[in-house]
PDB file of C-alpha atoms in Angstrom:
ATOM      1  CA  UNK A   6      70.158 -36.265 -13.331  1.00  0.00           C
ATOM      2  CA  UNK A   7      69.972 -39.769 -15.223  1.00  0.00           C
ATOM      3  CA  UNK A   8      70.758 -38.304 -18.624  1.00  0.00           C
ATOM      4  CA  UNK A   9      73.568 -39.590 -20.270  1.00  0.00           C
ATOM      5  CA  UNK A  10      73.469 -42.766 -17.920  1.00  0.00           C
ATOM      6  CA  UNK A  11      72.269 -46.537 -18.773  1.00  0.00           C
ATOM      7  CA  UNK A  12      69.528 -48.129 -17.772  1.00  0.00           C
ATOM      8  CA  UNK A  13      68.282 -51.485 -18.617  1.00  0.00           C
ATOM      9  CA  UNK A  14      65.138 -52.112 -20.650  1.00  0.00           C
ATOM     10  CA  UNK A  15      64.063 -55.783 -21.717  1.00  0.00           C
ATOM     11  CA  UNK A  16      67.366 -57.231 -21.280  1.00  0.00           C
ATOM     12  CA  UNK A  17      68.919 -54.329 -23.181  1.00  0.00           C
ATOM     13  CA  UNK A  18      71.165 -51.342 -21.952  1.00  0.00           C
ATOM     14  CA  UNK A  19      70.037 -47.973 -23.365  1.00  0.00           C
ATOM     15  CA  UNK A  20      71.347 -44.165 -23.066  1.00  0.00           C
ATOM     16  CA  UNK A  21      69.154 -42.063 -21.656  1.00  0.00           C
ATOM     17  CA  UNK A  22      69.275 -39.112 -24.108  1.00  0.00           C
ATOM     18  CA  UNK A  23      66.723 -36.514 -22.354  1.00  0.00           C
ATOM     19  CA  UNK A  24      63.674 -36.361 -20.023  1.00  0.00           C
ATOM     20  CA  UNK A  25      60.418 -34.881 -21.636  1.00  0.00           C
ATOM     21  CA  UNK A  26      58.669 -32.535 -18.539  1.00  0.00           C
ATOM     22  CA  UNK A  27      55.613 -33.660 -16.768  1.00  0.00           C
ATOM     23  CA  UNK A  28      52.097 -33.844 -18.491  1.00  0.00           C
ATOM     24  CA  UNK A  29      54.276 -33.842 -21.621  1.00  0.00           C
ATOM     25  CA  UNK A  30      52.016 -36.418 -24.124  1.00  0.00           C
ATOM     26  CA  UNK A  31      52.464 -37.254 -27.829  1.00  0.00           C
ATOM     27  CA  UNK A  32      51.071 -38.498 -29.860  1.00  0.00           C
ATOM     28  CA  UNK A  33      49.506 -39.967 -26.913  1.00  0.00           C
ATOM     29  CA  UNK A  34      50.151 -41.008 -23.124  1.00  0.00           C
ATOM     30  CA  UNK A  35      53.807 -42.405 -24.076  1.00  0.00           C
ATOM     31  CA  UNK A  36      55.786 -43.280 -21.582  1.00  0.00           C
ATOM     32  CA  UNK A  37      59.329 -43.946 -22.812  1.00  0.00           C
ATOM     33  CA  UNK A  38      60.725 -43.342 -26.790  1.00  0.00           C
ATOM     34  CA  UNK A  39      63.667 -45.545 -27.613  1.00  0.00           C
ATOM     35  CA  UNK A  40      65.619 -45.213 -31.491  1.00  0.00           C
ATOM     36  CA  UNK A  41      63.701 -47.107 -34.108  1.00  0.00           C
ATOM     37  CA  UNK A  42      66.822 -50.169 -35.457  1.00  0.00           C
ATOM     38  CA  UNK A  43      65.162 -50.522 -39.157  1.00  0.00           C
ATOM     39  CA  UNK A  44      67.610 -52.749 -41.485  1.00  0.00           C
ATOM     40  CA  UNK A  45      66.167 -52.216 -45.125  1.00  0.00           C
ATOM     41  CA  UNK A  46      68.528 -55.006 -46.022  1.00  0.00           C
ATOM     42  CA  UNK A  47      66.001 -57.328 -43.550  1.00  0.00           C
ATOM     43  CA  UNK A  48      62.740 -55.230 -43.808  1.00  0.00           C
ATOM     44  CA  UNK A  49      60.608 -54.500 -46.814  1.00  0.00           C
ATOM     45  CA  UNK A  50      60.803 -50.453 -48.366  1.00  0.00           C
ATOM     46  CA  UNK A  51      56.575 -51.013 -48.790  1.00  0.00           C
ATOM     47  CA  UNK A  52      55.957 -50.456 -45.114  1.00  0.00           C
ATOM     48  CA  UNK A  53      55.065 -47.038 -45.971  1.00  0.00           C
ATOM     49  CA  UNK A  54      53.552 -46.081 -42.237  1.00  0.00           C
ATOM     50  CA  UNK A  55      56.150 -44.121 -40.561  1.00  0.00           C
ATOM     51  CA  UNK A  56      55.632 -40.567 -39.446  1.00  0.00           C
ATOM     52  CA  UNK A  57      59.130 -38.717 -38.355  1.00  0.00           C
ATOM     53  CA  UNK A  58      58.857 -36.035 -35.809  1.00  0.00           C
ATOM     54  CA  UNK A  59      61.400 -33.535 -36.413  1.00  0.00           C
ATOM     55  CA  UNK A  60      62.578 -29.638 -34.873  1.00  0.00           C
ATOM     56  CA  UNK A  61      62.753 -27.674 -37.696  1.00  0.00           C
ATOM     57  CA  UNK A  62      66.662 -24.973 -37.942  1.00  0.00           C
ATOM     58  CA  UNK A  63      66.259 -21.728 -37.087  1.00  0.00           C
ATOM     59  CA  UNK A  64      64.549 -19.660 -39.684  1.00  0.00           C
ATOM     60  CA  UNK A  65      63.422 -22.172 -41.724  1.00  0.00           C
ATOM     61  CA  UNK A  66      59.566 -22.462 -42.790  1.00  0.00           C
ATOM     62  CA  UNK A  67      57.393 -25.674 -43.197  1.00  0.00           C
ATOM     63  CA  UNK A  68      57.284 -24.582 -47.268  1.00  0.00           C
ATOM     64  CA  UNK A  69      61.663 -25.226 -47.032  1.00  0.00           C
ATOM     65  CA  UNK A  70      61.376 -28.517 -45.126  1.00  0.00           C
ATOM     66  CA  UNK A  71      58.441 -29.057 -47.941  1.00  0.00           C
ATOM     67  CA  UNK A  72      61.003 -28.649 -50.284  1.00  0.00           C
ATOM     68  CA  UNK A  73      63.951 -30.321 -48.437  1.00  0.00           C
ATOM     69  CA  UNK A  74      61.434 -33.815 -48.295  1.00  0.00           C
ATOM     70  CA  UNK A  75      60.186 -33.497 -52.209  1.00  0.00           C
ATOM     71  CA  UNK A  76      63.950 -33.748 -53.420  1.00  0.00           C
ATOM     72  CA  UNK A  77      64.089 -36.264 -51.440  1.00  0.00           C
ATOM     73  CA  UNK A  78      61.315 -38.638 -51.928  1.00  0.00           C
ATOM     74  CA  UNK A  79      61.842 -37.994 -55.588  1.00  0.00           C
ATOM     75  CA  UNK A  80      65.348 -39.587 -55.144  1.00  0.00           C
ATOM     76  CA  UNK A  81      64.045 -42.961 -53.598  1.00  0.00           C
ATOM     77  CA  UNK A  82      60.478 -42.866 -56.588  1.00  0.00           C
ATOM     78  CA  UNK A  83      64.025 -43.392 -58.669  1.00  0.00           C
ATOM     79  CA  UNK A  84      66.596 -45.128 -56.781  1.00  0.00           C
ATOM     80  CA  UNK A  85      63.480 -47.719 -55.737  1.00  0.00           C
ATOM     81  CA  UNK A  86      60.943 -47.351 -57.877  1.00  0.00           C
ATOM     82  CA  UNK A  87      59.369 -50.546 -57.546  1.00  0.00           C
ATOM     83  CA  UNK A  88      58.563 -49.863 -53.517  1.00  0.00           C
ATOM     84  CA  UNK A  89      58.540 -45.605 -53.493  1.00  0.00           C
ATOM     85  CA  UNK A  90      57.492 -44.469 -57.330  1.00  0.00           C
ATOM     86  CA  UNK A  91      54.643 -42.559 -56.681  1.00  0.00           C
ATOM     87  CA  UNK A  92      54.754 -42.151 -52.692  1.00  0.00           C
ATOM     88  CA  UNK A  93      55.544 -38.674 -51.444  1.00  0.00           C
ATOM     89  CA  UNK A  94      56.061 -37.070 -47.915  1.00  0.00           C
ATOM     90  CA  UNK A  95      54.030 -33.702 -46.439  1.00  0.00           C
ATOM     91  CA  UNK A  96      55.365 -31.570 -43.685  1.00  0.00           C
ATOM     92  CA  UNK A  97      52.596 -30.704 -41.224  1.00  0.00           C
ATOM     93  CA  UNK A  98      53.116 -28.213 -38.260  1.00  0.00           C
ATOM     94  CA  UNK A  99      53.041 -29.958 -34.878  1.00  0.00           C
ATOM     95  CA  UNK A 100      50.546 -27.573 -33.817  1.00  0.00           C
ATOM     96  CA  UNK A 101      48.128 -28.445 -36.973  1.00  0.00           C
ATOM     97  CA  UNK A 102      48.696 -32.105 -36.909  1.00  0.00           C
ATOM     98  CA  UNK A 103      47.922 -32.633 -32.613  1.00  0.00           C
ATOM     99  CA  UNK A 104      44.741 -29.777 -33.008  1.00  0.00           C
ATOM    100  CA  UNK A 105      44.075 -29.014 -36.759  1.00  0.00           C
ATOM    101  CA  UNK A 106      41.231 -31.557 -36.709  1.00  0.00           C
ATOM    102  CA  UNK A 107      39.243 -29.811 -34.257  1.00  0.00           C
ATOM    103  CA  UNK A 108      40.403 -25.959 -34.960  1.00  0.00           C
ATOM    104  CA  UNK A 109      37.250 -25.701 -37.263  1.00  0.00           C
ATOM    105  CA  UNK A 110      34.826 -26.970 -34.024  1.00  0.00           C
ATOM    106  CA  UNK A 111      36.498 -24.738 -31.924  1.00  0.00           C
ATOM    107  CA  UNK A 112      36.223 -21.902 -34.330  1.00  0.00           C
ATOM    108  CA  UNK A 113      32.962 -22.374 -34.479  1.00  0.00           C
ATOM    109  CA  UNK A 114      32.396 -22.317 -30.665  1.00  0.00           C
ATOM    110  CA  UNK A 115      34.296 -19.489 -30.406  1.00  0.00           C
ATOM    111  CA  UNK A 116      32.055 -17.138 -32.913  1.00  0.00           C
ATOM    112  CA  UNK A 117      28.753 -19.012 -31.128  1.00  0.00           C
ATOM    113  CA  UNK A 118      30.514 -16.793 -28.152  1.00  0.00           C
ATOM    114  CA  UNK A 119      31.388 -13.848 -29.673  1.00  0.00           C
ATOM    115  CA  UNK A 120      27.686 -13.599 -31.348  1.00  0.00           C
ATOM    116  CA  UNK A 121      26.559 -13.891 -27.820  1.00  0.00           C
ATOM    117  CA  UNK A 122      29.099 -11.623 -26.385  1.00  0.00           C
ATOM    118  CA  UNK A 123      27.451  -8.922 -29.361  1.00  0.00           C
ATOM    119  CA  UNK A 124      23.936  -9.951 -29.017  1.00  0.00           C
ATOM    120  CA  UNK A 125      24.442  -8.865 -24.710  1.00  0.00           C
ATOM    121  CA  UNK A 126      25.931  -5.830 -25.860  1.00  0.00           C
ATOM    122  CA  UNK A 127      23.459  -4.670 -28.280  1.00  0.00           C
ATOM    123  CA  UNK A 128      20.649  -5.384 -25.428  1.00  0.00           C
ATOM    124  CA  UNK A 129      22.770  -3.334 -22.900  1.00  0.00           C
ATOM    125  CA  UNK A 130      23.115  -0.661 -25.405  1.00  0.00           C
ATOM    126  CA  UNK A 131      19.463  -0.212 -25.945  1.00  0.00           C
ATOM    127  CA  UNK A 132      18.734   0.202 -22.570  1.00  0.00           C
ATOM    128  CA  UNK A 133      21.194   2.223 -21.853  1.00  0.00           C
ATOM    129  CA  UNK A 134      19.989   4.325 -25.001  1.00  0.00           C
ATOM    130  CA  UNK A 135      16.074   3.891 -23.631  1.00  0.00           C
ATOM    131  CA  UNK A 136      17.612   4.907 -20.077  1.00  0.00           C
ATOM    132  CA  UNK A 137      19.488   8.460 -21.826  1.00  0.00           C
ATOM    133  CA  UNK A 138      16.438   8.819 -23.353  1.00  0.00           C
ATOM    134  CA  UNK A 139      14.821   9.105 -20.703  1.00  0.00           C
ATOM    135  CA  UNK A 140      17.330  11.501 -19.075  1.00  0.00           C
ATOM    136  CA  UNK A 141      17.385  13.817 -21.709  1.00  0.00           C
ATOM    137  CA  UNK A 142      15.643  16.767 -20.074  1.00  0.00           C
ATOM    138  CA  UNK A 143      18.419  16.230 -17.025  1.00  0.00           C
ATOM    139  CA  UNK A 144      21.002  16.187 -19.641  1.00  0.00           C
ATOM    140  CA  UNK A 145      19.872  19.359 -21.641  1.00  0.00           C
ATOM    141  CA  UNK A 146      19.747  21.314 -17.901  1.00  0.00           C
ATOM    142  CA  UNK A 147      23.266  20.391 -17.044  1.00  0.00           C
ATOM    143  CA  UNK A 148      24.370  21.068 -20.284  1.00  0.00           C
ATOM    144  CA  UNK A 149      22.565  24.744 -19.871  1.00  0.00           C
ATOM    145  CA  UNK A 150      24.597  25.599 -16.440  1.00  0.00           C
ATOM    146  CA  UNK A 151      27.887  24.477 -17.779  1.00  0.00           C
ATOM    147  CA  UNK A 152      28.240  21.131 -18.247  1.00  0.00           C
ATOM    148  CA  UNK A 153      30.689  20.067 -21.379  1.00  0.00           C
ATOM    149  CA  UNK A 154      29.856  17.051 -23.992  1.00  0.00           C
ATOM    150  CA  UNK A 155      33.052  15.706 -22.730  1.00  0.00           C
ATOM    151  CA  UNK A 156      31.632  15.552 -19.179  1.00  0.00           C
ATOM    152  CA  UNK A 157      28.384  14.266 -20.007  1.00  0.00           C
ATOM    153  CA  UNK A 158      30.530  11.700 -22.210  1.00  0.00           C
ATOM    154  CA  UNK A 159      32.669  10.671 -19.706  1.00  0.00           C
ATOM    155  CA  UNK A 160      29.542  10.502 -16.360  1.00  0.00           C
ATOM    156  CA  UNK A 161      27.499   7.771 -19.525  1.00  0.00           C
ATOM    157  CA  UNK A 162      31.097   6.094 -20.051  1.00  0.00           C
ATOM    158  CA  UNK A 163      31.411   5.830 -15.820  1.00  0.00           C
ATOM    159  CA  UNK A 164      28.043   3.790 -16.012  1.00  0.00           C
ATOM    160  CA  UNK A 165      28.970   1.728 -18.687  1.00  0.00           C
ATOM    161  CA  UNK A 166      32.086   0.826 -17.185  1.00  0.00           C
ATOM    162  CA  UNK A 167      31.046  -0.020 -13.890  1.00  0.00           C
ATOM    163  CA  UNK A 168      28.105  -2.519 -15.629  1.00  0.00           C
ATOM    164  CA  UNK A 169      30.929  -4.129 -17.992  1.00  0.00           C
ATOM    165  CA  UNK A 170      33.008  -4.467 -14.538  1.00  0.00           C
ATOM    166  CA  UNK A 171      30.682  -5.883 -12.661  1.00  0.00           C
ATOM    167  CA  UNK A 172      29.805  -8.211 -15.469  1.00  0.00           C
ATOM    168  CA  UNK A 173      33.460  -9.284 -16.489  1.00  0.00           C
ATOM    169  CA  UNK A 174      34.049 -10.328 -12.864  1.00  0.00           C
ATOM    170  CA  UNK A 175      30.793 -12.451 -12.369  1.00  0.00           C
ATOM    171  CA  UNK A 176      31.853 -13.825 -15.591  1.00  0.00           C
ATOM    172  CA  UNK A 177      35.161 -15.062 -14.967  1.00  0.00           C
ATOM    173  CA  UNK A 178      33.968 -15.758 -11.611  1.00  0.00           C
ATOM    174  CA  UNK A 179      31.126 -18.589 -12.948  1.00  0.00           C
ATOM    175  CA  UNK A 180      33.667 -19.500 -15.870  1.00  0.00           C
ATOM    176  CA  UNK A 181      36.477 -20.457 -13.165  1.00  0.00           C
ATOM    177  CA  UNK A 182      33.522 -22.181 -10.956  1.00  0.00           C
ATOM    178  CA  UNK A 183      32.164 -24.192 -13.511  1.00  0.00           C
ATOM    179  CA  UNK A 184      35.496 -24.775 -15.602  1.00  0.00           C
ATOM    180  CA  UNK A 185      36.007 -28.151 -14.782  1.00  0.00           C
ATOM    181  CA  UNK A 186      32.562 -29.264 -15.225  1.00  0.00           C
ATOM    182  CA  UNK A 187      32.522 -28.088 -18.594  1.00  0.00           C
ATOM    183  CA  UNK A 188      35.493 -29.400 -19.740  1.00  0.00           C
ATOM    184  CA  UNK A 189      34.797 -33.108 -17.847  1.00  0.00           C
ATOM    185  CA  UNK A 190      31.326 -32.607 -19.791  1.00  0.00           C
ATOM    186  CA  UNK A 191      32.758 -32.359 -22.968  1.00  0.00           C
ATOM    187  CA  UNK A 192      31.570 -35.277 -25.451  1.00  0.00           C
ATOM    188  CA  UNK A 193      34.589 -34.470 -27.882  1.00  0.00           C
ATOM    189  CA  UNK A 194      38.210 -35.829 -27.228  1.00  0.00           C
ATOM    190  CA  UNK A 195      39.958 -32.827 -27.903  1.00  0.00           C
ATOM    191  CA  UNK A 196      43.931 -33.099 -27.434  1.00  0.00           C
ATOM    192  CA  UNK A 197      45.615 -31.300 -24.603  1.00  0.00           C
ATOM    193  CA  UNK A 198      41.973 -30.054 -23.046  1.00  0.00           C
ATOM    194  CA  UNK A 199      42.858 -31.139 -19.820  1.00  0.00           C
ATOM    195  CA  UNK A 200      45.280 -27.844 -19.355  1.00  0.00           C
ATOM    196  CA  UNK A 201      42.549 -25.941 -20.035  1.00  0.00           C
ATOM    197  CA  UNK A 202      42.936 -23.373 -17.240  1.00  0.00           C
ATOM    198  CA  UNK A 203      42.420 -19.963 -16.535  1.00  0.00           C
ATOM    199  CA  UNK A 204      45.651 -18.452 -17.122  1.00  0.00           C
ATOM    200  CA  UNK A 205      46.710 -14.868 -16.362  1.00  0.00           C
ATOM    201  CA  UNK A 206      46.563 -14.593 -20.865  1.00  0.00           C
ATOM    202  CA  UNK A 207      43.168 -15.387 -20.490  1.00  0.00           C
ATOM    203  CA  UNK A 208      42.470 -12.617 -17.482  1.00  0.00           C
ATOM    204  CA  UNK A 209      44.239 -10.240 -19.749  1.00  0.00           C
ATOM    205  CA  UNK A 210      42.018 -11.026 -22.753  1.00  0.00           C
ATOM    206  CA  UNK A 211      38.430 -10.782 -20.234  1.00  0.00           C
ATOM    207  CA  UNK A 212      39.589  -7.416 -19.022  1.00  0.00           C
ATOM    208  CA  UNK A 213      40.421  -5.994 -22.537  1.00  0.00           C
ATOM    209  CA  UNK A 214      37.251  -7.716 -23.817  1.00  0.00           C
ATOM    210  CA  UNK A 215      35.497  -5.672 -21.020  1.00  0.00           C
ATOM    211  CA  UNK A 216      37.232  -2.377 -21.388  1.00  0.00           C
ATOM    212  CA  UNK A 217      36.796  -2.504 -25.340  1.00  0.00           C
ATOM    213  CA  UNK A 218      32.857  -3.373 -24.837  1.00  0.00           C
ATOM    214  CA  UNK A 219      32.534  -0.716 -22.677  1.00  0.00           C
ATOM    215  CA  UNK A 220      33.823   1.410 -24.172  1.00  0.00           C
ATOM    216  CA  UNK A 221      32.057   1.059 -27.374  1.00  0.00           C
ATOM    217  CA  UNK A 222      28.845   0.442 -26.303  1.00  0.00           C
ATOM    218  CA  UNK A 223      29.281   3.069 -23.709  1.00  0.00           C
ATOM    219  CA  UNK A 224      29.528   5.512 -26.189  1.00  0.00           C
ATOM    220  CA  UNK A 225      26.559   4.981 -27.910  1.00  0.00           C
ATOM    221  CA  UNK A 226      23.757   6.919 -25.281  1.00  0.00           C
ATOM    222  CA  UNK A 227      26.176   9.866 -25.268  1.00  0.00           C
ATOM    223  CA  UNK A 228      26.491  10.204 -29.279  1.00  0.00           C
ATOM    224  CA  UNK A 229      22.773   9.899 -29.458  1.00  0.00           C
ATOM    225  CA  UNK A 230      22.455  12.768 -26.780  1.00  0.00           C
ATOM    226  CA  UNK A 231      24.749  15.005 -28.282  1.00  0.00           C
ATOM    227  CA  UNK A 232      22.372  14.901 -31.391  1.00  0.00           C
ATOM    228  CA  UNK A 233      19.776  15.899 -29.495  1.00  0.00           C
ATOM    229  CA  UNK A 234      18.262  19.628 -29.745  1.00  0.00           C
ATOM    230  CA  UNK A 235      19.076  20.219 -25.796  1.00  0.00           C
ATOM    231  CA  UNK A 236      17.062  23.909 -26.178  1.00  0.00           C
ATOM    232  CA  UNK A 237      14.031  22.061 -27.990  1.00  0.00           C
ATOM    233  CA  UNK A 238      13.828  19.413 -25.241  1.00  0.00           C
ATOM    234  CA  UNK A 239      14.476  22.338 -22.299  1.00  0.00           C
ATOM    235  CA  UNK A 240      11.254  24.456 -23.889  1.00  0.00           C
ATOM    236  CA  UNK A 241       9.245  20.732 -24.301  1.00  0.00           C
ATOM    237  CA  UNK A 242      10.006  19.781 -20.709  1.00  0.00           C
ATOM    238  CA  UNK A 243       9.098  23.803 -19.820  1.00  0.00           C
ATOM    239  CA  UNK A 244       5.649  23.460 -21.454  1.00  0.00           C
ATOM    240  CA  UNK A 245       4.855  20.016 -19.773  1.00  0.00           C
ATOM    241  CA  UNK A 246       6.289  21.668 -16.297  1.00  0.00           C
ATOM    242  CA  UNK A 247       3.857  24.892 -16.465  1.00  0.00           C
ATOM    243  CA  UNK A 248       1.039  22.820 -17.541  1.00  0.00           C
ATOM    244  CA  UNK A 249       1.682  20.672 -14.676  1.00  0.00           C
ATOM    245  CA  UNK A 250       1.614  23.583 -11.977  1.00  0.00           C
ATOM    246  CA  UNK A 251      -1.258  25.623 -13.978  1.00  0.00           C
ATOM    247  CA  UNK A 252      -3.325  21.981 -12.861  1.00  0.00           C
ATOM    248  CA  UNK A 253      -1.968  21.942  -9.625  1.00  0.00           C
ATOM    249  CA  UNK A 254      -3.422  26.150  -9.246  1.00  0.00           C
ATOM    250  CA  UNK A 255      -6.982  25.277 -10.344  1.00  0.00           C
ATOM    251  CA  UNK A 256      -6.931  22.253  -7.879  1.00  0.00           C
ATOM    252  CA  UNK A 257      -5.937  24.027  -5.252  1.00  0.00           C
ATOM    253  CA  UNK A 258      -8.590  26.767  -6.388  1.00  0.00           C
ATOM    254  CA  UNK A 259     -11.131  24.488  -6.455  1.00  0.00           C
ATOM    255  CA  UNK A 260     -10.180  22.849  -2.800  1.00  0.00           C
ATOM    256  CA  UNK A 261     -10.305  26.684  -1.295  1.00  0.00           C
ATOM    257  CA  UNK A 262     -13.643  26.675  -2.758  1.00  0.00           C
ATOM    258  CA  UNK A 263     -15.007  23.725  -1.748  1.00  0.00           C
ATOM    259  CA  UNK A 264     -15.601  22.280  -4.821  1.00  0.00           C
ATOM    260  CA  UNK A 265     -13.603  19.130  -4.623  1.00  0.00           C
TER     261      UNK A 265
END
């Protein structure tokens, strides 16, 4: 409601041209920008500090505006060569001059998390290999009386889903609990990480990272299975059974006869 009215500002009146949201901070906690009254004719051209923040048209790329400040600069190195020969101007994304010094950190940090996030998986794999392994005999029996690949597939994929599930939502459960912590913890003053939150992006990204885990690692036990000679490990577990209840004859033998 005040824009477009006056207001009055160290004995001056002053338009009020727009009103930035809340939590809105650049380059720092500013709380009021007024137009910059520079007079070349009273100030010196070798105050070569300024920074211009600018919104670039419609279609046009940082290389243009590049190009656009060049022709420009190169105008002044000749117009005032005493004061600009030899200065030059760079256009920088917003985005790369508020966060491009820390975007390597945080790149690291993030593949720190995604090794982990692998290293978890491989471990869950294995057992779940170790585990199928283990099943095999079960496996090869349903697979005699009927049961497809595709059904085996999808009963190993069931498992692995409901682990990654359960997982994902202690996860985001102890990231949302100890969010705050972290980020007041952080030794770093990284721009903007107080609106670190847990957004619903964020929820979308967990429960895709889960799914995709899943079902990758998932997979695994059930290709290894289908490799598996299911009539070789039905006559193993056959032997190993009848040698089992030929033991369990003679000791019952021997109790009829008193011998044990």
């Amino acid at each position: 409601a005040i824009v477009g009215k006056a207001i009055s500002m160290n004995a001056n009146q002053f338009t009020v041209a727009g009103v930035l949201p809340r939590g809105f901070g650049f380059p720092g906690d500013t709380d009021l920008w007024q137009l910059l009254t520079w007079d070349p004719a009273l100030h010196s051209r070798r105050a070569h500090f300024m920074e211009a923040v600018a919104r670039m048209k419609p279609g046009t790329t940082v290389a243009d505006a590049q190009h656009e400040l060049d022709a420009l600069t190169g105008r002044l190195s000749v117009e005032f060569a005493a004061s600009n020969r030899g200065w030059r101007s760079r256009a920088i994304p917003l985005h790369d001059e508020v966060v491009g010094y820390f975007s390597s950190a945080l790149f690291v940090v993030l593949t720190a998390v995604g090794l982990l996030l692998v290293i978890a998986c491989i471990n869950i794999a294995s057992l779940l290999m170790a585990r199928a392994s283990s099943r095999a005999r079960e496996v090869a029996v349903r697979a005699a009386i009927g049961a497809t690949r595709q059904r085996l597939g999808r009963q190993f994929l069931t498992e692995s889903l409901v682990l990654a599930v359960v997982g994902g939502v202690l996860g985001v459960g102890v990231a949302f609990a100890a969010m705050k912590a972290i980020v007041a913890s952080t030794p770093l003053d990284i721009p903007r990480l107080a609106e670190v939150t847990l957004d619903g992006r964020a929820l979308v990204f967990a429960i895709a990272l889960v799914l995709s885990t899943a079902i990758v690692f998932g997979l695994l036990p059930a290709l290894v299975l289908s490799r598996v000679d299911l009539q070789r490990v039905l006559k193993e577990g056959g032997r190993s059974g009848s040698g089992r209840g030929l033991r369990g004859r003679r000791i019952r033998r021997h109790v009829r006869h008193g011998r044990l």
